[in-house]
XYZ file of C-alpha atoms in Angstrom:
691
model
C -31.654 -38.090 -49.670
C -30.926 -40.407 -52.332
C -32.593 -42.895 -54.636
C -31.129 -45.910 -56.457
C -31.317 -46.129 -60.248
C -33.603 -49.128 -59.913
C -36.293 -47.225 -58.060
C -37.773 -45.652 -61.176
C -38.034 -49.021 -62.693
C -39.759 -50.470 -59.740
C -42.319 -47.748 -59.645
C -43.020 -48.110 -63.408
C -43.397 -51.878 -62.856
C -46.004 -51.345 -60.320
C -47.956 -48.640 -62.059
C -46.701 -45.864 -59.856
C -48.676 -47.441 -56.842
C -52.079 -47.675 -58.549
C -53.799 -50.694 -57.005
C -56.885 -52.128 -58.564
C -59.015 -55.384 -58.236
C -59.853 -57.273 -61.314
C -63.196 -58.623 -60.162
C -66.039 -56.780 -58.574
C -69.667 -57.424 -58.423
C -71.134 -54.150 -57.507
C -70.405 -51.418 -60.199
C -69.563 -48.112 -58.471
C -67.803 -44.948 -59.345
C -66.457 -44.404 -55.947
C -67.334 -43.402 -52.329
C -69.365 -40.506 -51.164
C -68.521 -38.771 -47.795
C -71.199 -37.039 -45.859
C -69.910 -35.868 -42.528
C -68.605 -38.869 -40.764
C -70.372 -41.354 -43.019
C -69.225 -42.912 -46.378
C -71.504 -44.274 -48.979
C -70.948 -46.229 -52.108
C -71.945 -44.433 -55.261
C -74.264 -47.152 -56.793
C -77.900 -47.806 -57.359
C -78.005 -50.903 -55.160
C -78.801 -50.008 -51.489
C -76.265 -50.948 -48.789
C -77.071 -53.804 -46.400
C -74.012 -53.722 -44.088
C -72.659 -50.995 -41.777
C -69.045 -50.990 -40.510
C -68.496 -48.556 -37.580
C -65.033 -47.520 -36.741
C -64.959 -44.909 -34.038
C -67.101 -42.025 -35.171
C -66.807 -43.063 -38.895
C -69.538 -45.126 -40.416
C -69.303 -47.029 -43.600
C -72.432 -48.119 -45.454
C -71.356 -51.043 -47.639
C -72.452 -54.265 -49.263
C -71.771 -57.787 -47.786
C -70.774 -59.591 -50.937
C -67.759 -57.495 -51.868
C -66.403 -57.689 -48.471
C -66.871 -61.479 -47.798
C -65.479 -62.317 -51.153
C -62.097 -60.905 -50.247
C -61.885 -60.659 -46.432
C -61.766 -63.898 -44.464
C -62.574 -61.920 -41.157
C -65.772 -60.372 -42.625
C -66.876 -63.659 -44.008
C -66.267 -65.436 -40.667
C -68.109 -62.702 -38.698
C -71.139 -62.654 -40.901
C -71.473 -66.482 -41.380
C -70.474 -67.607 -37.918
C -72.624 -65.056 -36.068
C -75.471 -66.271 -33.927
C -77.731 -63.572 -35.349
C -79.532 -64.703 -38.521
C -79.145 -61.351 -40.231
C -75.999 -59.425 -39.227
C -76.140 -55.870 -40.715
C -73.668 -54.016 -38.427
C -70.287 -54.609 -36.974
C -67.952 -52.397 -34.824
C -64.252 -52.554 -35.737
C -62.415 -50.023 -33.493
C -59.311 -52.159 -33.151
C -58.452 -52.228 -36.897
C -54.923 -51.022 -37.442
C -54.622 -47.864 -39.468
C -58.081 -46.668 -38.284
C -60.839 -45.714 -40.826
C -58.270 -44.220 -43.371
C -56.881 -47.728 -43.944
C -60.274 -49.406 -43.942
C -61.567 -47.016 -46.520
C -58.801 -48.057 -48.916
C -59.302 -51.739 -48.180
C -63.044 -51.285 -48.841
C -62.309 -49.515 -52.136
C -60.117 -52.415 -53.125
C -62.923 -54.848 -52.388
C -65.190 -52.849 -54.754
C -62.501 -52.736 -57.516
C -61.835 -48.977 -57.208
C -58.308 -47.915 -57.965
C -56.154 -47.248 -54.864
C -53.138 -45.069 -54.848
C -50.377 -46.690 -52.893
C -47.882 -44.355 -51.297
C -45.186 -44.561 -48.611
C -47.588 -42.753 -46.286
C -50.394 -45.273 -46.349
C -48.719 -48.567 -47.400
C -47.983 -49.678 -43.832
C -51.522 -48.960 -42.534
C -52.998 -50.659 -45.573
C -50.789 -53.767 -45.226
C -51.597 -54.018 -41.468
C -55.373 -53.654 -42.114
C -55.124 -56.214 -44.920
C -53.581 -58.614 -42.388
C -56.387 -57.673 -39.881
C -59.067 -58.369 -42.475
C -57.412 -61.588 -43.543
C -57.263 -60.657 -47.175
C -55.281 -63.679 -48.311
C -54.597 -65.488 -51.554
C -57.088 -68.237 -50.450
C -60.006 -66.114 -51.215
C -58.808 -64.497 -54.391
C -55.491 -64.442 -56.403
C -53.712 -61.092 -56.167
C -55.512 -60.092 -52.992
C -54.498 -56.988 -50.932
C -51.926 -58.735 -48.600
C -49.935 -59.936 -51.714
C -50.008 -56.683 -53.506
C -49.241 -54.498 -50.521
C -46.349 -56.792 -49.604
C -45.037 -56.580 -53.044
C -45.060 -52.892 -53.048
C -43.262 -52.855 -49.824
C -40.506 -55.150 -50.994
C -39.821 -53.823 -54.489
C -40.631 -50.103 -54.076
C -40.488 -48.978 -50.431
C -37.462 -50.891 -49.410
C -35.440 -49.772 -52.322
C -35.875 -46.066 -51.602
C -34.281 -44.129 -48.717
C -37.088 -41.680 -48.421
C -39.896 -44.192 -48.624
C -38.165 -46.322 -46.007
C -37.945 -43.420 -43.616
C -41.669 -42.458 -44.306
C -42.944 -45.971 -43.904
C -40.968 -46.390 -40.630
C -42.279 -43.194 -39.294
C -45.850 -44.218 -40.139
C -45.326 -47.512 -38.198
C -45.289 -45.597 -34.919
C -49.121 -45.794 -34.872
C -49.400 -49.476 -35.909
C -47.739 -51.356 -33.064
C -47.698 -54.323 -32.622
C -48.822 -55.130 -36.079
C -45.878 -53.507 -37.903
C -43.609 -55.413 -35.518
C -45.221 -58.776 -36.154
C -45.271 -58.269 -39.924
C -41.550 -57.412 -39.803
C -42.083 -53.870 -41.499
C -40.141 -52.205 -38.844
C -37.212 -54.660 -39.139
C -37.132 -54.544 -42.809
C -37.184 -50.770 -43.018
C -34.612 -50.425 -40.361
C -32.178 -52.813 -42.208
C -32.914 -50.965 -45.445
C -32.096 -47.628 -43.868
C -28.911 -49.048 -42.315
C -27.725 -50.521 -45.540
C -28.207 -47.201 -47.414
C -26.501 -45.213 -44.529
C -23.405 -47.433 -44.766
C -23.355 -47.772 -48.559
C -20.745 -46.323 -50.757
C -22.305 -43.040 -52.161
C -20.753 -43.780 -55.589
C -23.432 -44.754 -58.130
C -26.237 -43.004 -56.290
C -28.001 -39.915 -57.600
C -27.696 -37.268 -54.965
C -29.775 -34.128 -54.206
C -28.060 -32.438 -51.285
C -28.967 -28.934 -50.469
C -26.163 -28.044 -48.065
C -26.237 -27.489 -44.357
C -28.863 -25.869 -42.073
C -28.213 -23.194 -39.480
C -27.686 -25.970 -36.922
C -24.707 -27.280 -38.938
C -26.587 -30.540 -39.747
C -26.921 -31.574 -43.269
C -30.420 -31.105 -44.702
C -31.286 -33.051 -47.771
C -33.944 -33.713 -50.285
C -34.578 -36.799 -52.412
C -34.392 -36.975 -56.250
C -37.773 -38.433 -56.251
C -40.045 -39.623 -59.211
C -42.108 -37.461 -61.374
C -45.042 -37.228 -58.909
C -42.951 -35.368 -56.349
C -42.257 -32.152 -58.126
C -41.702 -30.163 -54.732
C -38.536 -31.962 -54.272
C -36.555 -31.261 -57.241
C -32.814 -30.983 -57.345
C -31.543 -27.751 -56.028
C -29.102 -25.403 -57.870
C -26.705 -25.596 -55.070
C -26.702 -29.350 -55.059
C -23.311 -31.048 -55.455
C -22.596 -33.027 -58.540
C -22.160 -36.822 -58.683
C -18.379 -36.526 -58.243
C -18.597 -34.121 -55.212
C -17.960 -35.711 -51.830
C -20.981 -36.302 -49.703
C -20.712 -35.471 -46.017
C -20.585 -38.454 -43.681
C -23.355 -37.161 -41.613
C -25.846 -36.753 -44.267
C -28.292 -39.293 -42.797
C -28.492 -37.680 -39.216
C -31.372 -35.345 -39.794
C -33.522 -37.804 -41.602
C -33.092 -40.620 -38.982
C -33.605 -38.263 -36.019
C -37.364 -37.796 -36.998
C -37.995 -41.335 -35.888
C -39.391 -42.338 -32.541
C -36.879 -43.568 -29.970
C -37.586 -47.260 -30.294
C -37.444 -47.068 -34.063
C -34.231 -44.994 -33.920
C -32.614 -47.624 -31.699
C -33.535 -50.334 -34.196
C -31.811 -48.276 -36.984
C -28.765 -47.616 -34.949
C -28.472 -51.289 -33.869
C -28.758 -52.331 -37.540
C -26.012 -49.720 -38.524
C -23.724 -51.101 -35.904
C -24.148 -54.618 -37.373
C -23.183 -53.025 -40.736
C -19.811 -51.975 -39.357
C -20.045 -48.160 -39.386
C -17.423 -46.215 -37.403
C -18.322 -45.635 -33.835
C -17.585 -41.932 -33.970
C -20.352 -41.494 -36.699
C -22.803 -43.430 -34.489
C -21.952 -41.410 -31.514
C -22.384 -38.248 -33.410
C -25.834 -39.405 -34.581
C -26.887 -40.195 -31.092
C -25.818 -36.756 -29.872
C -27.769 -35.065 -32.720
C -30.825 -36.981 -31.914
C -30.454 -36.342 -28.185
C -29.988 -32.614 -28.895
C -33.302 -32.617 -30.926
C -35.571 -34.496 -28.644
C -34.237 -33.772 -25.189
C -35.008 -30.067 -24.530
C -33.044 -29.889 -21.113
C -29.910 -31.251 -22.634
C -29.045 -28.002 -24.376
C -30.843 -25.369 -22.318
C -29.689 -26.952 -19.022
C -33.080 -26.219 -17.633
C -35.652 -28.379 -16.178
C -38.301 -30.027 -18.575
C -41.174 -27.667 -19.229
C -44.573 -28.068 -20.893
C -45.551 -25.785 -23.734
C -49.302 -25.192 -23.375
C -49.400 -23.262 -26.661
C -48.305 -26.269 -28.812
C -50.860 -27.681 -30.953
C -51.153 -31.178 -32.409
C -50.215 -31.479 -36.042
C -50.497 -34.668 -37.908
C -47.223 -33.949 -39.914
C -45.186 -33.742 -36.683
C -46.899 -36.227 -34.679
C -44.697 -38.437 -32.494
C -47.280 -40.746 -30.917
C -46.278 -43.113 -28.036
C -47.296 -46.706 -28.394
C -46.843 -47.248 -24.709
C -49.450 -44.704 -23.700
C -53.085 -45.320 -24.222
C -54.470 -42.141 -22.857
C -54.467 -40.255 -26.163
C -51.193 -38.672 -25.787
C -49.140 -37.453 -28.763
C -45.528 -36.000 -29.226
C -45.011 -32.841 -31.235
C -41.804 -31.063 -32.090
C -41.718 -27.446 -30.803
C -40.241 -24.556 -32.402
C -36.933 -24.799 -30.397
C -36.408 -28.444 -31.490
C -37.544 -29.811 -28.104
C -39.931 -32.583 -27.440
C -43.362 -31.591 -26.088
C -46.382 -33.714 -25.217
C -50.097 -32.852 -25.697
C -52.418 -35.057 -23.707
C -56.208 -34.641 -24.569
C -58.323 -34.139 -21.523
C -55.487 -34.263 -19.014
C -54.293 -31.761 -16.358
C -50.921 -30.046 -16.275
C -49.516 -32.384 -13.671
C -50.542 -35.450 -15.511
C -48.900 -33.994 -18.641
C -45.701 -33.261 -16.915
C -45.628 -36.836 -15.485
C -46.168 -38.423 -18.890
C -43.622 -36.128 -20.487
C -41.065 -36.933 -17.882
C -41.796 -40.635 -18.523
C -41.126 -40.269 -22.190
C -37.946 -38.397 -21.663
C -36.786 -41.008 -19.156
C -37.381 -43.623 -21.887
C -35.451 -41.669 -24.480
C -32.416 -41.309 -22.038
C -32.468 -44.998 -21.100
C -32.592 -46.033 -24.705
C -29.730 -43.731 -25.727
C -27.525 -44.946 -22.926
C -28.043 -48.568 -23.944
C -27.030 -47.986 -27.577
C -23.940 -45.629 -26.992
C -20.918 -47.689 -28.390
C -18.520 -48.975 -25.717
C -15.371 -47.377 -27.299
C -13.763 -44.329 -25.701
C -14.309 -40.892 -27.165
C -17.533 -42.156 -28.980
C -19.361 -39.016 -27.570
C -18.105 -35.974 -25.976
C -17.604 -35.829 -22.172
C -19.830 -32.785 -21.982
C -22.641 -34.669 -23.707
C -22.281 -37.564 -21.224
C -22.371 -35.281 -18.188
C -25.395 -33.384 -19.370
C -27.113 -36.744 -20.082
C -26.101 -37.865 -16.593
C -27.625 -34.746 -15.127
C -30.984 -35.434 -16.770
C -30.780 -39.127 -15.900
C -30.410 -38.194 -12.237
C -33.157 -35.526 -12.348
C -35.689 -37.852 -14.194
C -34.714 -40.845 -11.904
C -33.473 -43.145 -14.571
C -32.818 -46.819 -13.548
C -29.893 -47.037 -11.203
C -27.900 -49.621 -13.303
C -27.920 -47.295 -16.344
C -26.913 -44.344 -14.209
C -23.976 -46.284 -13.011
C -23.137 -47.320 -16.459
C -23.229 -43.767 -17.590
C -21.023 -42.775 -14.623
C -18.435 -45.300 -15.791
C -18.481 -43.860 -19.313
C -17.849 -40.481 -17.932
C -14.928 -41.828 -15.849
C -13.343 -43.154 -19.104
C -12.762 -39.666 -20.381
C -13.134 -37.632 -17.110
C -10.090 -35.493 -18.071
C -12.014 -33.964 -20.793
C -14.709 -32.507 -18.507
C -15.064 -28.868 -17.643
C -15.966 -27.179 -14.328
C -19.382 -26.022 -15.791
C -20.296 -29.595 -16.606
C -19.339 -30.926 -13.184
C -21.524 -28.413 -11.272
C -24.537 -30.761 -11.089
C -27.139 -29.903 -8.455
C -27.966 -32.279 -5.819
C -31.390 -33.712 -6.613
C -31.474 -35.929 -3.509
C -34.202 -34.474 -1.122
C -32.405 -35.718 1.824
C -29.188 -33.677 1.082
C -28.818 -30.000 1.910
C -25.931 -29.297 -0.253
C -26.098 -27.247 -3.362
C -24.019 -29.476 -5.567
C -23.747 -33.315 -5.859
C -20.288 -33.850 -4.468
C -20.651 -37.568 -4.009
C -21.383 -37.887 -7.728
C -18.069 -36.248 -8.531
C -16.284 -38.378 -6.158
C -17.864 -41.556 -7.810
C -16.765 -40.133 -11.221
C -13.217 -39.656 -10.044
C -13.007 -43.169 -8.520
C -14.189 -44.582 -11.925
C -11.384 -42.531 -13.585
C -8.791 -43.863 -11.215
C -9.971 -47.535 -11.696
C -9.845 -46.975 -15.510
C -6.339 -45.531 -15.481
C -5.160 -48.393 -13.184
C -6.707 -51.039 -15.487
C -5.164 -49.496 -18.572
C -1.745 -49.043 -17.027
C -1.733 -52.771 -15.911
C -2.819 -54.189 -19.309
C -0.347 -55.863 -21.563
C -0.902 -53.500 -24.453
C -0.249 -50.569 -22.265
C 3.010 -52.002 -20.842
C 4.457 -52.618 -24.336
C 4.540 -48.988 -25.031
C 4.708 -47.825 -21.458
C 6.812 -44.565 -22.004
C 4.294 -42.771 -24.392
C 1.373 -43.837 -22.330
C 2.981 -42.962 -18.974
C 3.315 -39.415 -20.126
C -0.343 -39.308 -21.368
C -1.329 -40.828 -18.101
C 0.390 -38.254 -15.992
C -1.019 -35.342 -18.142
C -4.534 -36.876 -17.634
C -4.134 -37.063 -14.020
C -2.734 -33.498 -13.834
C -5.767 -32.215 -15.851
C -8.128 -33.966 -13.556
C -6.189 -32.630 -10.432
C -6.698 -28.986 -11.683
C -10.328 -29.804 -12.444
C -10.889 -31.233 -9.009
C -9.133 -28.183 -7.281
C -11.315 -25.746 -9.434
C -14.407 -27.720 -8.397
C -13.414 -27.724 -4.705
C -12.920 -23.998 -4.894
C -16.393 -23.558 -6.424
C -18.234 -25.895 -3.956
C -16.287 -24.877 -0.808
C -18.549 -21.720 -0.779
C -21.438 -23.851 0.128
C -21.887 -23.656 3.965
C -23.656 -27.052 4.044
C -20.451 -28.871 2.464
C -19.012 -30.889 5.209
C -15.284 -31.022 6.067
C -15.187 -34.836 5.649
C -16.567 -34.680 2.076
C -14.159 -31.881 1.139
C -11.091 -33.766 2.558
C -12.176 -37.118 0.935
C -12.525 -35.494 -2.378
C -9.228 -33.538 -2.136
C -7.330 -36.708 -0.995
C -8.863 -39.002 -3.665
C -6.203 -38.211 -6.056
C -2.596 -39.640 -5.640
C 0.089 -37.222 -4.543
C 1.889 -37.576 -7.929
C -1.132 -36.091 -9.747
C -0.401 -32.536 -8.335
C 2.894 -30.975 -9.207
C 1.741 -27.718 -7.560
C -0.777 -27.245 -4.602
C -1.715 -23.674 -5.324
C -5.142 -24.782 -6.523
C -5.603 -26.857 -3.531
C -4.556 -23.987 -1.273
C -7.044 -21.706 -3.001
C -9.835 -24.110 -2.360
C -8.741 -24.385 1.315
C -8.756 -20.663 1.818
C -12.140 -20.382 0.060
C -13.631 -23.083 2.515
C -12.143 -21.173 5.510
C -13.720 -18.028 4.306
C -17.108 -19.619 4.034
C -16.764 -21.574 7.344
C -15.375 -18.969 9.910
C -16.652 -21.078 12.951
C -14.250 -24.025 12.431
C -12.323 -24.869 15.470
C -8.451 -24.991 15.580
C -8.415 -28.778 15.294
C -10.662 -28.714 12.204
C -8.552 -26.095 10.501
C -5.479 -28.154 11.040
C -7.275 -31.200 9.817
C -8.296 -29.204 6.711
C -4.838 -28.084 5.967
C -3.342 -31.611 6.146
C -4.610 -32.170 2.575
C -2.085 -29.543 1.283
C 1.677 -30.034 0.886
C 3.386 -26.699 1.855
C 6.544 -27.675 -0.254
C 4.371 -27.726 -3.294
C 3.281 -24.163 -3.054
C 4.576 -21.434 -5.331
C 6.389 -18.236 -4.074
C 3.145 -16.074 -4.354
C 1.043 -18.698 -2.656
C 3.623 -19.000 0.142
C 3.708 -15.131 0.613
C -0.080 -15.176 0.702
C -0.262 -18.023 3.202
C 2.346 -16.218 5.486
C -0.096 -13.387 5.894
C -3.313 -15.432 6.006
C -4.853 -15.101 9.438
C -7.352 -17.955 8.786
C -4.630 -20.500 8.609
C -3.393 -22.204 11.702
C -0.055 -20.887 13.206
C 1.614 -24.281 12.704
C 0.825 -24.268 8.915
C 2.128 -20.787 8.605
C 5.421 -21.883 10.129
C 5.610 -24.845 7.854
C 5.029 -22.647 4.810
C 7.809 -20.173 5.802
C 10.083 -22.989 6.456
C 9.416 -24.622 3.078
C 9.892 -21.311 1.436
C 13.260 -20.768 3.150
C 14.424 -24.229 1.975
C 13.432 -23.361 -1.525
C 15.304 -20.053 -1.442
C 18.359 -21.745 0.093
C 18.334 -24.471 -2.477
C 18.146 -21.841 -5.265
C 20.995 -19.691 -3.950
C 23.265 -22.643 -3.245
C 22.872 -23.653 -6.936
C 25.906 -22.168 -8.790
C 24.328 -22.377 -12.123
C 21.746 -19.772 -13.197
C 20.297 -22.260 -15.634
C 19.521 -24.580 -12.810
C 17.746 -21.770 -10.913
C 15.716 -20.985 -13.972
C 14.658 -24.731 -14.385
C 13.890 -24.760 -10.545
C 11.524 -21.835 -10.854
C 10.108 -22.549 -14.222
C 7.674 -25.278 -13.230
C 6.311 -22.911 -10.682
C 5.468 -20.293 -13.280
C 3.880 -22.672 -15.569
C 1.701 -24.324 -12.905
C 0.717 -20.907 -11.635
C -0.497 -19.764 -14.996
C -2.345 -22.986 -15.649
C -4.019 -22.763 -12.162
C -5.082 -19.141 -12.760
C -6.655 -20.078 -16.103
C -8.788 -22.835 -14.255
C -9.734 -20.510 -11.415
C -13.139 -18.686 -11.395
C -13.089 -15.059 -12.344
C -14.293 -13.892 -8.799
C -11.383 -15.765 -7.117
C -8.955 -14.487 -9.535
C -9.620 -10.867 -8.698
C -9.279 -11.607 -4.931
C -5.951 -13.333 -5.813
C -4.895 -10.187 -7.696
C -5.472 -7.890 -4.787
C -3.794 -10.284 -2.492
C -0.639 -10.322 -4.716
C -0.535 -6.551 -4.425
C -0.680 -6.755 -0.611
C 2.074 -9.362 -0.869
C 4.405 -7.165 -2.916
C 3.894 -4.237 -0.467
C 4.831 -6.649 2.344
C 7.903 -7.779 0.447
C 9.102 -4.166 0.233
C 8.482 -3.526 3.798
C 10.178 -6.764 4.709
C 13.268 -5.816 2.683
C 13.521 -2.565 4.679
C 13.209 -4.363 7.984
C 15.991 -6.755 6.837
C 18.153 -3.785 6.079
C 17.631 -2.073 9.245
C 18.228 -5.351 11.185
C 21.641 -5.754 9.441
C 22.591 -2.200 10.411
C 21.687 -2.847 14.068
C 23.496 -6.010 13.988
C 26.730 -4.345 12.873
C 26.356 -1.631 15.358
C 25.884 -4.210 18.152
C 28.877 -6.130 16.989
C 31.052 -2.845 17.127
C 29.902 -2.138 20.684
C 30.480 -5.697 21.733
C 34.046 -5.484 20.556
C 34.697 -2.106 22.302
C 33.295 -3.429 25.576
C 35.436 -6.544 25.496
C 38.531 -4.379 24.818
C 37.875 -1.979 27.702
C 37.127 -4.897 30.105
C 40.430 -6.721 29.093
C 42.560 -3.544 29.763
C 40.990 -3.066 33.222
C 41.595 -6.531 34.384
C 45.102 -6.612 33.239
C 46.204 -3.290 35.058
C 44.697 -4.264 38.408
C 46.409 -7.716 38.592
C 49.805 -6.280 37.646
C 49.956 -3.538 40.379
C 48.799 -6.028 43.069
C 51.382 -8.580 42.240
C 54.251 -5.972 42.454
C 53.306 -4.884 45.882
C 53.023 -8.361 47.058
C 56.556 -9.175 45.854
C 57.946 -6.123 47.680
C 56.482 -7.039 50.924
C 57.728 -10.534 50.545
C 61.282 -9.361 50.271
C 61.035 -7.084 53.273
C 59.762 -9.960 55.446
C 62.600 -12.179 54.548
C 65.273 -9.415 55.633
C 63.495 -8.986 59.014
C 63.373 -12.731 59.663
C 67.130 -12.797 59.017
C 67.853 -9.887 61.361
C 65.839 -11.517 64.118
C 67.976 -14.614 63.952
C 71.076 -12.708 64.445
C 70.064 -10.290 67.229
C 66.487 -10.772 68.433
C 64.840 -7.691 69.712
C 61.550 -7.420 71.156
C 60.895 -4.001 69.538
C 61.789 -5.320 66.110
C 59.525 -8.378 66.534
C 56.588 -6.168 67.397
C 57.144 -4.105 64.230
C 57.574 -7.262 62.086
C 54.289 -8.644 63.540
C 52.527 -5.440 62.783
C 53.903 -5.555 59.279
C 52.488 -9.143 58.817
C 49.118 -8.175 59.891
C 49.028 -5.313 57.585
C 50.122 -7.506 54.707
C 47.525 -10.058 55.376
C 44.791 -7.397 55.353
C 45.988 -6.179 52.034
C 45.950 -9.486 50.467
C 42.503 -10.170 51.687
C 41.401 -7.023 50.112
C 42.994 -7.876 46.842
C 41.163 -11.274 46.825
């Protein structure tokens, strides 16, 4: 990407990497290759054979022992009197590095580059080519080239670190990996002022693609016409693409060094997401890891694994994914090794994510969690990842939460227990933050954000319950536990919860009356909107007691609204319902929204019919009141007429009786007594009839 102004001077000082030996005893013009054998172009016949794998080097003893302590020790300390052959299959760098070291021993010029310096440095250490044997030996010269040329260049540091993937553990022991990682970290964190840039713009993946302004021997990387000038701002993510070509263990070393340098955690998180998107194929495609049998091994794209000794190599596929080719292995063995490497990448990425909140997106964390569960990553790291998701759980989406259940013992479609754990981590995190001294000092602002976060999580959980409730293997207990995990203050409206309950009742028609009542207890009927109440009043799947509670709650709302004299208060009373209803519909799956729309049409029809019934009821009530008044009036008139006539007759008879008694006292007559007695009997009979 960039090259400091001292790079050219360093290259000029070391002769552009041309390495020669001042002393040699066998005059030669070079090596000749015939098949897998190398011969020295000289008149003196070779007396020593070095075999490295299938490569054979026909050399001379004296040039080797004069500069290699290992060769000298093997030849002189051998029990055989005349050693003429040695096998060195364990030399770092293979036969390519040994060829360069042998040329150096013969005094042939060797061209040092970023691609061969690490292998040559490790092979020189293996061959013990120290200063004790000759001044300016191979170890000294390769070390100087590394320190003064490679580490001062961004491009060379990346190339050398990439080449160290095949040189473990020699490159680690010689501190090549550490020094290159620190060099890359220093340049990534450096101020871009004073650096000659050659930036070609952005690729189709929106990631910066760059080229280095290299020395004169790299004509294919000249400055592009679209490159920004020195004064133009450089994007902060310019180093993402270059660092992402490294193997995971070297990438971890670079990111760790960048953390020490103090780079912003947002940039570190973005670099981690870019690396994961490039090497974890299932992270983007959301599919299981597959093996590409058509991939071929390429030297330029190799991503060899130091932990695998079965001849396995990583190559980058056309889609940016990570594929493995294992020579001589079956498909099952390949898939197993590929899953092992993918698991190692996930575990390494989890361990280097900065601890700050919002370092990476919640979607990235959930997709990484899905792959971690699928590939059976270490439980401790999975728990750590779950806690990270809980820190920013309000940013999750319904699609991210629909993680399949990979546990063979479970029959459910989705991992409901995982979502419950994530929700618990979120609540613990919210409780911890609300009780911290910093949060209490500015409690008003954070209280509002806290409630908003809980409200978003409540809508997310309700949408998740609506989706997973269609699974017939979902138990009532798990549904109830997840629905009741949030506090009551998190939900201002229970329409989403009612929607989930109704969906669960549709998918589980065999629930008993007791189970349906138990399911509906998670819902507060007083928090339902008008539309939800009307739908619930006609819902035959709900228990009768719940329907009565819904109607009573709706009646209380209407009475409260009508009793309020201010129209503004009525508007404020109904406004939250409308807002919550719109928000809930936005978070509802499309299939359920269509069913909800048809249900609303039925509810409107029932409303119209209910109004007609109410009008007819009022008319009948008025008619009944009129009839009742007429009946009472007629009954009152009839009673008053009968009593008045009876009392008149009774008073007349009483007067007559008094006159007759008076006449009897004056002149008692038997015939008059008989008539009076007869009149008394008749009077008694009449009174009895009146009573």
